[in-house]
Short mmCIF file of C-alpha atoms in Angstrom, two decimals:
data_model
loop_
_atom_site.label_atom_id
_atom_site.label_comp_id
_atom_site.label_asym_id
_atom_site.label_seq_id
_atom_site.Cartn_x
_atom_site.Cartn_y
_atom_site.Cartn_z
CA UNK A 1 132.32 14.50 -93.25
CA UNK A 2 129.11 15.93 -94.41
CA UNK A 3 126.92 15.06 -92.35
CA UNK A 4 126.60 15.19 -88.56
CA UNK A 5 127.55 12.08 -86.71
CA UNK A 6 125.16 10.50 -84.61
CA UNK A 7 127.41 8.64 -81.80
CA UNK A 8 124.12 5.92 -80.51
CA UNK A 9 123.65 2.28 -79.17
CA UNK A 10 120.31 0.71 -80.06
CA UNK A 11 119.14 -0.08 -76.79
CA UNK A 12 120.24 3.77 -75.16
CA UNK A 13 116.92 5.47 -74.14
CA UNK A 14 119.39 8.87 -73.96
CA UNK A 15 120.58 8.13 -77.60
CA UNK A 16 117.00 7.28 -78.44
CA UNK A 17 115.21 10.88 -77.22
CA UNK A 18 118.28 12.34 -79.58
CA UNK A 19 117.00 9.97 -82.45
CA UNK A 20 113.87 11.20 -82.09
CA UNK A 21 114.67 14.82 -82.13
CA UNK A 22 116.68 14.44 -84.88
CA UNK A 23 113.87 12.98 -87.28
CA UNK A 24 111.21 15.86 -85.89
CA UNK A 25 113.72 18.30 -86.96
CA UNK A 26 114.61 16.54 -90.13
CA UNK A 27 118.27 16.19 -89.51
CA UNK A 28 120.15 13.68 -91.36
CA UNK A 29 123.38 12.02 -89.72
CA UNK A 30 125.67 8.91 -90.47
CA UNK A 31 125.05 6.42 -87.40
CA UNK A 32 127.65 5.05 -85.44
CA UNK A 33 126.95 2.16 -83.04
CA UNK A 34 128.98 1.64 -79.74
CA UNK A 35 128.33 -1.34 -78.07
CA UNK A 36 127.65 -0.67 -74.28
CA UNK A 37 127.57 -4.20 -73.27
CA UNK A 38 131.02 -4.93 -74.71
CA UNK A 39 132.31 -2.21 -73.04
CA UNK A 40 133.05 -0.53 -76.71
CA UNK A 41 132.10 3.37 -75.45
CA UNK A 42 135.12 3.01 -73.58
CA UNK A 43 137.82 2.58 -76.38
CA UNK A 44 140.21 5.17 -75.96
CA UNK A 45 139.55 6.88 -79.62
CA UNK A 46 135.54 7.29 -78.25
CA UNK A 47 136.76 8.57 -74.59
CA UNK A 48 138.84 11.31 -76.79
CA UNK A 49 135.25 12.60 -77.86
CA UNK A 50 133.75 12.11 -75.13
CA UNK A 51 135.64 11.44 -71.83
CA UNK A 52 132.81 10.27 -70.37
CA UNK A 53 132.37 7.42 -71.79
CA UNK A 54 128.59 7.63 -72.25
CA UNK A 55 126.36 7.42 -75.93
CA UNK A 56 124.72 9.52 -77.18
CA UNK A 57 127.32 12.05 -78.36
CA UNK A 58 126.50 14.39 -81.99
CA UNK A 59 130.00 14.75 -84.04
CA UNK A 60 129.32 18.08 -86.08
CA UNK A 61 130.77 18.16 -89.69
CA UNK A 62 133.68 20.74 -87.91
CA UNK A 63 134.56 18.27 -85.39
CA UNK A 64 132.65 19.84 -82.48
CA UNK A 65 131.11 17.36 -80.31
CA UNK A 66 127.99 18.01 -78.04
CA UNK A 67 127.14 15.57 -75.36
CA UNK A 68 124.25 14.63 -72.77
CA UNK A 69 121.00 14.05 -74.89
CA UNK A 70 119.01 16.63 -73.37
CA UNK A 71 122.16 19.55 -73.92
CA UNK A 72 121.78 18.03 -77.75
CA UNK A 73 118.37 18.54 -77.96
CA UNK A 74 118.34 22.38 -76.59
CA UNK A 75 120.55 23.15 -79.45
CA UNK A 76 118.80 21.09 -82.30
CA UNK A 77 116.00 23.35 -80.73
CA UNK A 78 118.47 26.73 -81.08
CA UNK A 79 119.48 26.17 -84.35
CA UNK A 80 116.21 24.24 -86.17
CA UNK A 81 113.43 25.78 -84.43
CA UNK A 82 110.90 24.43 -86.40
CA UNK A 83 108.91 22.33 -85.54
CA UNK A 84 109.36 23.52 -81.80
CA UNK A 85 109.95 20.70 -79.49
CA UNK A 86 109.49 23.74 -76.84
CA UNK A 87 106.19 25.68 -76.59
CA UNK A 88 107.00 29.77 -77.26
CA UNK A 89 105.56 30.95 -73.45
CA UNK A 90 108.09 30.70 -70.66
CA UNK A 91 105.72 29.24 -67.71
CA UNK A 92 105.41 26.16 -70.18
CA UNK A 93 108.33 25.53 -71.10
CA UNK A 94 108.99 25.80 -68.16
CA UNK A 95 106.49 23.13 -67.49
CA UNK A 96 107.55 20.56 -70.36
CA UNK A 97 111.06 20.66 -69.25
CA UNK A 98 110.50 19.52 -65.79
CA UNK A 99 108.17 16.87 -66.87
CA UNK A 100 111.30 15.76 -69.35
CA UNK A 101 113.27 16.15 -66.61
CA UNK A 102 111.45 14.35 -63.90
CA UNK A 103 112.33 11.29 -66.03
CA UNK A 104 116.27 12.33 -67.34
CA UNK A 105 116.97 13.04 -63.58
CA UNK A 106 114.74 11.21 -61.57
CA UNK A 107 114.05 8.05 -63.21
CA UNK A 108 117.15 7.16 -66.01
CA UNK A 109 120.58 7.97 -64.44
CA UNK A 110 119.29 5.78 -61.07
CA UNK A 111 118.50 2.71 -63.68
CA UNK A 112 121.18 2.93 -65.74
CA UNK A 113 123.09 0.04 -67.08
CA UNK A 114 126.59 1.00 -65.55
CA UNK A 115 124.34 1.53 -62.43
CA UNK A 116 122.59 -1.74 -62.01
CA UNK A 117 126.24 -3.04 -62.53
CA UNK A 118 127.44 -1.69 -59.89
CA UNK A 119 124.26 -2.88 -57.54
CA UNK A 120 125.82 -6.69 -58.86
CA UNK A 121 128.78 -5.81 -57.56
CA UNK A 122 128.49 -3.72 -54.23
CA UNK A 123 125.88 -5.55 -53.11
CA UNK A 124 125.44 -8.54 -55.51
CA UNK A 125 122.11 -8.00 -56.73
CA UNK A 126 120.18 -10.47 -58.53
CA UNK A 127 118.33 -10.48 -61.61
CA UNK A 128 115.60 -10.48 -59.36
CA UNK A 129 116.62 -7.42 -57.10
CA UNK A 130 117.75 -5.53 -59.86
CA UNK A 131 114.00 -5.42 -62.05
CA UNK A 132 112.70 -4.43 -58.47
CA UNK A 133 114.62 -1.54 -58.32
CA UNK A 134 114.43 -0.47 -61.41
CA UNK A 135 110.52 -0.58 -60.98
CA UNK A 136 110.73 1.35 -57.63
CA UNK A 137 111.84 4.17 -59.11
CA UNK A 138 110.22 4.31 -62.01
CA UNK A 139 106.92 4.07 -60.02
CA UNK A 140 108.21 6.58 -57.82
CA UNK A 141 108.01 9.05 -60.79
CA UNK A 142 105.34 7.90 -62.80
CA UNK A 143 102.86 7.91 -60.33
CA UNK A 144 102.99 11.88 -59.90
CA UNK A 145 103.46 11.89 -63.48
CA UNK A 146 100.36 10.16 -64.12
CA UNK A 147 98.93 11.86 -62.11
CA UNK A 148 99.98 15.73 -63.24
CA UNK A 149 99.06 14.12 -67.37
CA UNK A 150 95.59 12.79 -66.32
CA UNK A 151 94.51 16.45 -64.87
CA UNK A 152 95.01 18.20 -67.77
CA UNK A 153 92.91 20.09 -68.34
CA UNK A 154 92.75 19.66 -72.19
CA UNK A 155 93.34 16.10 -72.61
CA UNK A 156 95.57 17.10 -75.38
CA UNK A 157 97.01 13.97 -77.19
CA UNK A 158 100.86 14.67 -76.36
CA UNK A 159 102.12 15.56 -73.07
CA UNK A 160 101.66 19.37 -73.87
CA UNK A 161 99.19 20.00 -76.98
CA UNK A 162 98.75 18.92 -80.33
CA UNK A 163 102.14 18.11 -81.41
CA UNK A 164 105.22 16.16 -79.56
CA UNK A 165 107.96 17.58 -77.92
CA UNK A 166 111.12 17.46 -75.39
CA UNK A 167 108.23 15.56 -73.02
CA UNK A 168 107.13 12.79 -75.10
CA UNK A 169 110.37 12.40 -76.19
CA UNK A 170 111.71 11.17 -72.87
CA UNK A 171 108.55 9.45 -71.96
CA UNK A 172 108.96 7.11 -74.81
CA UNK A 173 112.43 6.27 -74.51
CA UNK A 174 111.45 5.37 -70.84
CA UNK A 175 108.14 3.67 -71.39
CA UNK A 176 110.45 1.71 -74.10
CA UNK A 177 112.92 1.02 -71.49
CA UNK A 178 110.25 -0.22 -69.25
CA UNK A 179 109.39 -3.07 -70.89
CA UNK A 180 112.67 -4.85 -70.39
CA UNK A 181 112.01 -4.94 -66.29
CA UNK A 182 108.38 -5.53 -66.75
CA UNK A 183 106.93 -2.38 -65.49
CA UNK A 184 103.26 -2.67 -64.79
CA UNK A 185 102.00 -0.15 -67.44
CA UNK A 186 97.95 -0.43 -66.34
CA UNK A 187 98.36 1.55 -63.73
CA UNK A 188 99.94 4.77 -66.10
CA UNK A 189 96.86 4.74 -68.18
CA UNK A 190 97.59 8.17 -69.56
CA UNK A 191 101.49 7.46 -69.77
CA UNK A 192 100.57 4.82 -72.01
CA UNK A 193 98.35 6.55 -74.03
CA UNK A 194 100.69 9.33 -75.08
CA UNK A 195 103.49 6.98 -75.99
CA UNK A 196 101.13 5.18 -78.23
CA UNK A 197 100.17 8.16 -79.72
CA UNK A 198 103.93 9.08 -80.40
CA UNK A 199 104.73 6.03 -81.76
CA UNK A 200 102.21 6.27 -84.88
CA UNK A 201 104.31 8.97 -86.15
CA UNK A 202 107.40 8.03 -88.13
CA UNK A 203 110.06 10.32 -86.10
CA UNK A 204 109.75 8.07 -83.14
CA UNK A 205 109.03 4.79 -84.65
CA UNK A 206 112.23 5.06 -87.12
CA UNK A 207 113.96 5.94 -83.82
CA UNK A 208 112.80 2.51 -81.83
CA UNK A 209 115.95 0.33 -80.24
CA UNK A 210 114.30 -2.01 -82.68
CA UNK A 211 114.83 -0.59 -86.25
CA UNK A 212 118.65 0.78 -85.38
CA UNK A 213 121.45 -0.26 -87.08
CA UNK A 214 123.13 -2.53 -84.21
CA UNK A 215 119.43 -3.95 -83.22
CA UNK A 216 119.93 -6.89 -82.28
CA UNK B 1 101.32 36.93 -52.00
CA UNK B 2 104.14 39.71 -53.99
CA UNK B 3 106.88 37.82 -53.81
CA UNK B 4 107.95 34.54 -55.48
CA UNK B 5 108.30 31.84 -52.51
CA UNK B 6 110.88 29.65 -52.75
CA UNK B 7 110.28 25.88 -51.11
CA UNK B 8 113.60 24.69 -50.38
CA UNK B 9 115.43 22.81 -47.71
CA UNK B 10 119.05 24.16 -46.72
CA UNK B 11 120.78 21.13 -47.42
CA UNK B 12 119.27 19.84 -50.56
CA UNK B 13 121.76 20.62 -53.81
CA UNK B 14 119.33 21.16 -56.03
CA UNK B 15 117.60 23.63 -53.95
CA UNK B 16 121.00 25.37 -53.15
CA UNK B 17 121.68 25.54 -57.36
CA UNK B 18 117.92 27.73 -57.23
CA UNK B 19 119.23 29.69 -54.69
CA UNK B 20 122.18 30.88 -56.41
CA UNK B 21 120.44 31.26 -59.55
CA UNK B 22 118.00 33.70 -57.62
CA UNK B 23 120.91 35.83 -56.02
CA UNK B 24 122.57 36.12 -59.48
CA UNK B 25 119.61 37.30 -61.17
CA UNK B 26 118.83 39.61 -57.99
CA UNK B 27 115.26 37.90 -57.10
CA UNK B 28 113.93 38.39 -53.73
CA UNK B 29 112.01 35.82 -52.73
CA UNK B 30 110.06 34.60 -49.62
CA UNK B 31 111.52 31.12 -48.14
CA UNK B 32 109.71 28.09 -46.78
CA UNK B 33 111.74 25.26 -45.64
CA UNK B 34 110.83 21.37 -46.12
CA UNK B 35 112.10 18.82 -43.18
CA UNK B 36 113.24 16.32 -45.83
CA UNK B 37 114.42 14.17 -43.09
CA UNK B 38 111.62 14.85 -41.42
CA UNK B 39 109.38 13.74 -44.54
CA UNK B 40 107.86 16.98 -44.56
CA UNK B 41 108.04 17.15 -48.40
CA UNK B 42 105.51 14.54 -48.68
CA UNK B 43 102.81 16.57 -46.38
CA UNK B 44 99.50 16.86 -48.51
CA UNK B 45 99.52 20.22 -48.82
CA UNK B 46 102.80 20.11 -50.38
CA UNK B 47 101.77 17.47 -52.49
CA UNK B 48 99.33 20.22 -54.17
CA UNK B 49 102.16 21.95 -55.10
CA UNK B 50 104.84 19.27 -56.21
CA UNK B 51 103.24 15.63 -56.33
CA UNK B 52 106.84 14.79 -56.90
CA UNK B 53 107.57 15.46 -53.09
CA UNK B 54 110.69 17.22 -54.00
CA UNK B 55 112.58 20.46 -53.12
CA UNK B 56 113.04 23.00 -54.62
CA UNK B 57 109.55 23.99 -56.08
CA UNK B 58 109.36 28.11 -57.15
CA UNK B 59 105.73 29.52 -56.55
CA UNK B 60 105.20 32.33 -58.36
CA UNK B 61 102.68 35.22 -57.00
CA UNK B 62 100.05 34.41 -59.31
CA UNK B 63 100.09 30.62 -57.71
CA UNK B 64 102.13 29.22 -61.07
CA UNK B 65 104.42 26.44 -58.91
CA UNK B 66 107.80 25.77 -61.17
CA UNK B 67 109.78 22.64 -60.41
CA UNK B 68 112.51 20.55 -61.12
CA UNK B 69 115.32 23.07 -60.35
CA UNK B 70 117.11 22.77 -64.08
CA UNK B 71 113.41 24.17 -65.55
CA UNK B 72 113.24 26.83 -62.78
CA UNK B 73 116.51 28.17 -63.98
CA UNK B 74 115.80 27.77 -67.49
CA UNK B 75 112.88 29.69 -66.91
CA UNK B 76 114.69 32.31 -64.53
CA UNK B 77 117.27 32.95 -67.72
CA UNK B 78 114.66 33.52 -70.27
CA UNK B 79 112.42 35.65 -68.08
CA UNK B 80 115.51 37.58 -66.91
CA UNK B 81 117.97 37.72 -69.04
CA UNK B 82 120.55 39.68 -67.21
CA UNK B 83 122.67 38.63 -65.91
CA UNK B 84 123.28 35.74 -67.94
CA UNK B 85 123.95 31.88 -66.77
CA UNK B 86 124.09 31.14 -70.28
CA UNK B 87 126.19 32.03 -72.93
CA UNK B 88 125.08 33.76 -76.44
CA UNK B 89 126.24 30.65 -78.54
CA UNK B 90 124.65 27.78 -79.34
CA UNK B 91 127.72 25.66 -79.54
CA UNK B 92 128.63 27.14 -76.21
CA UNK B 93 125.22 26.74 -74.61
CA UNK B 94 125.05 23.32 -75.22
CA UNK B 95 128.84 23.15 -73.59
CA UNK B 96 127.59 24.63 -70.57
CA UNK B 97 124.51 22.77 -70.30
CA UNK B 98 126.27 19.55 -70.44
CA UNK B 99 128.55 19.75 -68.23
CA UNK B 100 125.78 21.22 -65.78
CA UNK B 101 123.51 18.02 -67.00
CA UNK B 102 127.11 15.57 -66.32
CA UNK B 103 125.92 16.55 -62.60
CA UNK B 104 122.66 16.84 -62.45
CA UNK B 105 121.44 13.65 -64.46
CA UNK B 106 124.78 11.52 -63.63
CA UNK B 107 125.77 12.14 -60.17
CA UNK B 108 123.04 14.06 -58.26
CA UNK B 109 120.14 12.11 -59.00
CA UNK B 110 122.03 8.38 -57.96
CA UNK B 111 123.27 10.12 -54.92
CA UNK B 112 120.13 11.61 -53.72
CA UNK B 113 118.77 11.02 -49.95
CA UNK B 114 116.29 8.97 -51.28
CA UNK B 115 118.35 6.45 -53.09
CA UNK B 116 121.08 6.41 -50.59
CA UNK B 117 117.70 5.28 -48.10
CA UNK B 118 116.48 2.83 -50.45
CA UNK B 119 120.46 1.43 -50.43
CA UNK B 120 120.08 1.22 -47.19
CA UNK B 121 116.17 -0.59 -47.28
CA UNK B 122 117.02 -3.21 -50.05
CA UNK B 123 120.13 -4.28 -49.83
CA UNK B 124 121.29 -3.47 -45.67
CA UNK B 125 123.76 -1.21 -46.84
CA UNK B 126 125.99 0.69 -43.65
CA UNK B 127 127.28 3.88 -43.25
CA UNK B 128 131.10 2.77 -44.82
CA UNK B 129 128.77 1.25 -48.19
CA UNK B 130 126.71 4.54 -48.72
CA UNK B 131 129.83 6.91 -48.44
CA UNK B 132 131.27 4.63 -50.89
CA UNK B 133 128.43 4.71 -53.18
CA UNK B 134 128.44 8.08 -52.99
CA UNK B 135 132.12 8.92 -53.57
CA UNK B 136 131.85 6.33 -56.62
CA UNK B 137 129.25 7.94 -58.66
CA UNK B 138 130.86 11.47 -57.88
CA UNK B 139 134.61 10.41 -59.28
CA UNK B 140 132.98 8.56 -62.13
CA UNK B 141 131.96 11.99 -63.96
CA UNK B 142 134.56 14.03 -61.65
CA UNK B 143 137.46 12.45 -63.53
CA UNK B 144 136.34 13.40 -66.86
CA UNK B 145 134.84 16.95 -65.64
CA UNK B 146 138.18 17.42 -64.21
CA UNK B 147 139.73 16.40 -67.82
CA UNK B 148 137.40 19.03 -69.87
CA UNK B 149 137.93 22.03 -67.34
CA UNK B 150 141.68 21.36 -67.39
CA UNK B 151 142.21 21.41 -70.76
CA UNK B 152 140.25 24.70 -71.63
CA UNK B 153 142.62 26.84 -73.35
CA UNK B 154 141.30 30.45 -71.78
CA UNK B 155 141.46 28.85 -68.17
CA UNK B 156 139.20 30.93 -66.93
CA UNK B 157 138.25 31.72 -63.37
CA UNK B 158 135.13 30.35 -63.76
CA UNK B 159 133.31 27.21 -66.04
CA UNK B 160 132.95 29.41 -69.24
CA UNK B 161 134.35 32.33 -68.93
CA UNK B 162 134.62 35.39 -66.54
CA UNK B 163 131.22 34.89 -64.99
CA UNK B 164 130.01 31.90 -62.89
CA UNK B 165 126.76 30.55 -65.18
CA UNK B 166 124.76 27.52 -65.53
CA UNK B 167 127.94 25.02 -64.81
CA UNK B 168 129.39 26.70 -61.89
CA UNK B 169 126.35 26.58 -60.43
CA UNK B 170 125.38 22.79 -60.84
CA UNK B 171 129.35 22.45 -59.46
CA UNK B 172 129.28 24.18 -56.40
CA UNK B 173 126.20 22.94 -54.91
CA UNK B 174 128.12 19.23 -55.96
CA UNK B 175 131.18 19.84 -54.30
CA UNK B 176 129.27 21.38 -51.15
CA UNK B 177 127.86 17.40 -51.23
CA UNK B 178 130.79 16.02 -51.20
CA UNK B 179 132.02 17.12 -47.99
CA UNK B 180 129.93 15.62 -46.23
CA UNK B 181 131.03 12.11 -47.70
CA UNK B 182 134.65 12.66 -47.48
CA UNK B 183 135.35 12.77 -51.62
CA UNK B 184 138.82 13.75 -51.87
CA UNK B 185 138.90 16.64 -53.77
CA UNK B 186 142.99 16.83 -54.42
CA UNK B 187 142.29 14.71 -57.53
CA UNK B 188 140.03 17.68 -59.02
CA UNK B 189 141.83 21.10 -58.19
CA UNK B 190 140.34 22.55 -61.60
CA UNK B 191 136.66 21.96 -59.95
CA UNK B 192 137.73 22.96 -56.78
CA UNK B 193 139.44 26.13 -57.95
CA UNK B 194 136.20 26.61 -59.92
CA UNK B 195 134.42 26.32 -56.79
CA UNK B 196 136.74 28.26 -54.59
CA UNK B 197 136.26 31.34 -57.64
CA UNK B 198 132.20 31.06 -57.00
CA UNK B 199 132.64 31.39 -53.16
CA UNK B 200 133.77 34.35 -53.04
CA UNK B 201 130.75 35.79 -54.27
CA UNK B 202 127.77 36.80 -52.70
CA UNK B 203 125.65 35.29 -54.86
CA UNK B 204 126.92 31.98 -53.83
CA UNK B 205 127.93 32.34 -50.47
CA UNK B 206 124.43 34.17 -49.53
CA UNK B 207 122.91 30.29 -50.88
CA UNK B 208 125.09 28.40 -49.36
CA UNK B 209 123.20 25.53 -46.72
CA UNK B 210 124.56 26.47 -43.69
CA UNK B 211 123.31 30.34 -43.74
CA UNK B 212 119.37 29.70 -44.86
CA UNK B 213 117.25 30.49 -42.00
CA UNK B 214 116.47 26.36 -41.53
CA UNK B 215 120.54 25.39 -41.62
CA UNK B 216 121.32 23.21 -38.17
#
């Protein structure tokens, strides 16, 4: 193959802040869908690339395969620099990392699909319980979010200046996740305001869930 | 204040992968321990520092306050370079940083205090249910860790080579979680020989929960 291989499922908010990378840096890849809710990122020929099961994974035209969207990222970063998704001065990126990872560690991985499955079946969670939870901790993590974006002192557009980066990258897979558990969004004012400002520009809205391939 | 001052609490993980990072790269720093049990993370005047409530937060002299302990030791790497945690290659970076990221977004994070309390909150789940939880969410990446580290043709002592970097780090302050849940670690003797290897250094053991100056 050419190009690389872009392992993704629509509705992934991992495979979607690697989508979105992707188009910043220009990088085009063949698309191949794996259907999480039929269980499809588990067929043995997948595990072999990665064992974990999980989307998003980047097949490289050699046959190397990077996984966990935010290790993909840091080397789209390493080997495209431009345009940055990482500011030059250590104290911020120091600074945009942790606000990308307040959401990749603190918010996704507890509201993941195979997690809310297992809630069903430890503790047999309804539909009910399960868009509570998945609203607790995305509260939990917004809130001090919200709060750290609306001090700025700048006001910059973005999370972190005039252009988007590894920040508003998660932040709008998440705020996109959001809406399927009906997250109260008023109370994230400036949240809200930096997604929408992302997705005017065409390397996040050609990344939606909505516009993929396997969309349903 | 001349020194960096680390906010940590002995037992948290993600604390204990700062504190290794630190020893490796030969920082002294002061220490100021959090109660998390306690709730003393969420005192206001912490709050100034970390809205997020979390341990480990890095306060540099000049007042600068790092957090999320993947950004701190981003930020530890690329400020001092030497030793390394990360290798030269970008291929090889993003190796390490995935597997470190296979345990800090997809186990750590789901098996936090926090979560296991909010098990415990929503759904009435006992002592027997949370050390399940736990042990589920640490076998579900374990197995396929295991798989990786197995199968690296050098089998070296450590993740990546003859020095413990990024990786090791991220897996010792895992396994030191396990124990107190019980995982069985005979199904992963790469990861525990991998952890064994780090232990016998002073960076590591000099981290470790039960010898900071707040351990019970």
């Amino acid at each position: 193959m050419s190009k690389p291989l872009l392992h993704s499922y629509f509705r992934s908010s991992t495979a979607f802040r690697v989508r979105i990378a992707l188009n910043i840096k220009n990088l085009e890849t063949d698309y191949r869908a794996h259907h999480l809710r039929l269980g499809e990122q588990r067929a043995p020929a997948y595990l072999t690339l990665n064992p974990q099961g999980l989307v998003p994974s980047l097949e490289l035209p050699d046959g190397t395969v990077l996984t966990q969207s935010l290790a993909i990222i840091e080397y789209l970063e390493e080997t495209m620099p431009e345009p940055p998704l990482l500011p030059a001065d250590p104290i911020l990126r120091a600074k945009v990392r942790a606000v990308a990872q307040m959401i990749a560690c603190d918010i996704h991985p507890i509201n993941n699909l195979r997690v809310l499955n297992h809630l069903r079946t430890c503790f047999g969670a309804d539909d009910a319980a399960i868009a509570g939870w998945f609203r607790h901790w995305v509260e939990t993590t917004f809130e001090p979010l919200e709060k750290q974006l609306s001090q700025r002192p700048q006001r910059d557009r973005f999370c972190f200046g005039s252009a988007p980066g590894l920040a508003d990258i998660c932040l709008v897979a998440q705020v996109a996740n959001n809406a399927r558990f009906n997250v109260d969004m008023s109370a994230f004012p400036t949240v809200q305001a930096i997604h929408d400002a992302c997705m005017e520009l065409p390397a996040f809205r050609d990344a939606a869930p909505s516009v993929q391939p396997d969309a349903e």
